[in-house]
């Protein structure tokens, strides 16, 4: 056959062959690598485009809405919401340039309003993966964690922090970039302390904690140098990291001070603060050590009748009461019950401490008023028959207890000192339960179990498919059980009527328009 | 429609006045007719390929033979194409999909034999396309869940093509006393334009106790237009 005829034979064959070649448009689909609940629904990050999709939940629908697209060439490192969690209307992303040659783009924090998607970007210069919100939610402190070094192009300062004023627009001084003096250690924790008046100045102290060191910075004037307090000597080989701090204002002849306990230490640290014009920070701290002899796990400062006391839990079958002024110590036996944790609550208008520990069988109650006179002699207790494995604080009046020796779930009413004891037939962990009003919801396998705490009545809601995640949207009054279905499927139900009759299946919210969306994939 | 009737009438008058009206000859063709779909979203129904395999049947009638050179053959054709896929949707979970496309067309073929056994043709056609789309989620033995996604669409299509036809030489057949039958084949290449399709299925499955569904998925749009290849056998009668 002549070559030109051969060509005519091959043209349709080649056309057919190459015409059928594909790039695998649906080979890997859409991947969401980070998911977070907000007030209006669930926000997910598309791992390839780094776009944020809001799956907006109503009583009858779940609709995908494109919430935010990062800047060109920006990779979303992490997303988080503020302390509001499921009621949050702000979302925060930490982003960094995909390519180091993108000199016009630097790492930054983006604050996204939900559901409008309106975004404000604060340039931080380097990637910070650690963060802490101030208690009022108006400031955000970003700090480095060890993995951040992988994203640094050359020099990396582990002590660099960025203080973002979320109430102000981005500017040259917002965020405020500072380097704190913790000698190259990584910041391990940050504590926002209650406002303290030191001398004539009211200070909002923030403590940056690392091994053997606490750096105090006054956020009322973040331009001032910070103050370093060493909690161990340079030759001390112990790893001492403060894990709990409490500030208390001046009382009588006591100056304002901060108490702290640290993992690995047997002391309680007492930072006595005073105005000091000679100090660059404008104040100084004298460190006193209160030796407990054991390792304190938790403490509470009690101010009663002009005296200052520390109630200390130490993981032993006793509590210790320190009188700070005299350093006198009184131990109160807890009858063989280990006490590790302390929390505060109000009981009939007065402050009360609640103490407990894992592997023990009692909750203990200690009134704060009159403590300096009675020194714990009036301690009350509530017996937990099957022991305590874990405690979850549901609200100021209720603990959810996972017992040590049974597959039960116990709701302890701290106000009435009564227990609701329920036998759990499933192997689920009630610590994952979600509380809405007086109903506790727990998803397991294909079932949602819920418990009316007031009546103690347990009920079940059996669904058609296995549950992968369960969410409660109090604002919408809707519960959503997500299923691992290719299209994105959920069963929704009204929280005030969680019955099968009122359940509805919403399908396809993940893939709505997917055939058109795949064209947009990079 | 009015214009189509006018055109048909004009062609008939032309044929009658030129004396080209031939004795009617019936042709039945069976074809294998795959389509290479242009729209890559078709991959939703076709793993790693844009090929829609198909086959079908043509019925053609030779109504005119202009100057013993150009034959006119109105025809009706039926094609069916089927394909299945396994697209990955979200977070690595897949769906099993399949699509069935049925075309019924009417058209006109113009053909000339430039050798006793070899000819060439060009044709145009239009018709109706029925599309059945399905998707199925693996149930893993769970009979309570709804798992079947189904949608049917009716669309129009237009097309054109060219090709070569083969036959046994009529003289050779006549020498053997066979005048009213011939046998051959054809190879062709064409284009078919189908209207855009939207895949918004209804969901079924589960049992009488399953929970009602209140929101259905809309997967999106795609276009089944493409390049068609034809290889067939043709039987000629009368």
CSV table of N, CA and C in Angstrom, one decimal, chain A residues 37 99 131 148 153 164 181 202 287 347 379 434 461 470 477:
chain,number,residue,atom,x,y,z
A,37,UNK,N,-16.7,22.8,62.9
A,37,UNK,CA,-18.0,23.2,63.0
A,37,UNK,C,-18.1,24.7,63.4
A,99,UNK,N,5.2,28.6,47.3
A,99,UNK,CA,6.5,28.7,46.6
A,99,UNK,C,7.3,29.8,47.2
A,131,UNK,N,-1.6,29.0,68.6
A,131,UNK,CA,-2.4,30.2,68.9
A,131,UNK,C,-3.1,30.1,70.2
A,148,UNK,N,6.9,24.5,62.6
A,148,UNK,CA,7.0,25.7,61.8
A,148,UNK,C,8.3,25.9,61.1
A,153,UNK,N,12.2,29.7,55.3
A,153,UNK,CA,13.1,29.7,54.2
A,153,UNK,C,14.6,29.7,54.7
A,164,UNK,N,-2.2,39.8,67.5
A,164,UNK,CA,-3.2,40.4,66.5
A,164,UNK,C,-4.4,41.0,67.3
A,181,UNK,N,12.0,36.8,75.3
A,181,UNK,CA,13.3,36.3,75.8
A,181,UNK,C,13.1,35.0,76.5
A,202,UNK,N,-2.8,49.3,86.1
A,202,UNK,CA,-3.5,48.0,85.9
A,202,UNK,C,-2.9,47.3,84.7
A,287,UNK,N,10.2,35.5,93.4
A,287,UNK,CA,9.6,34.1,93.4
A,287,UNK,C,9.8,33.4,94.7
A,347,UNK,N,-22.6,27.6,94.7
A,347,UNK,CA,-23.7,26.8,95.3
A,347,UNK,C,-24.4,27.8,96.3
A,379,UNK,N,-15.8,19.5,104.8
A,379,UNK,CA,-15.8,19.0,103.5
A,379,UNK,C,-16.9,18.0,103.3
A,434,UNK,N,-22.7,15.0,73.3
A,434,UNK,CA,-22.9,16.4,73.0
A,434,UNK,C,-24.2,16.8,73.9
A,461,UNK,N,-32.4,6.5,68.9
A,461,UNK,CA,-32.9,6.8,67.6
A,461,UNK,C,-32.0,6.0,66.6
A,470,UNK,N,-21.2,13.3,64.3
A,470,UNK,CA,-22.5,13.8,64.8
A,470,UNK,C,-22.3,15.3,65.2
A,477,UNK,N,-31.5,24.5,66.1
A,477,UNK,CA,-32.3,23.5,66.7
A,477,UNK,C,-32.3,22.1,66.0
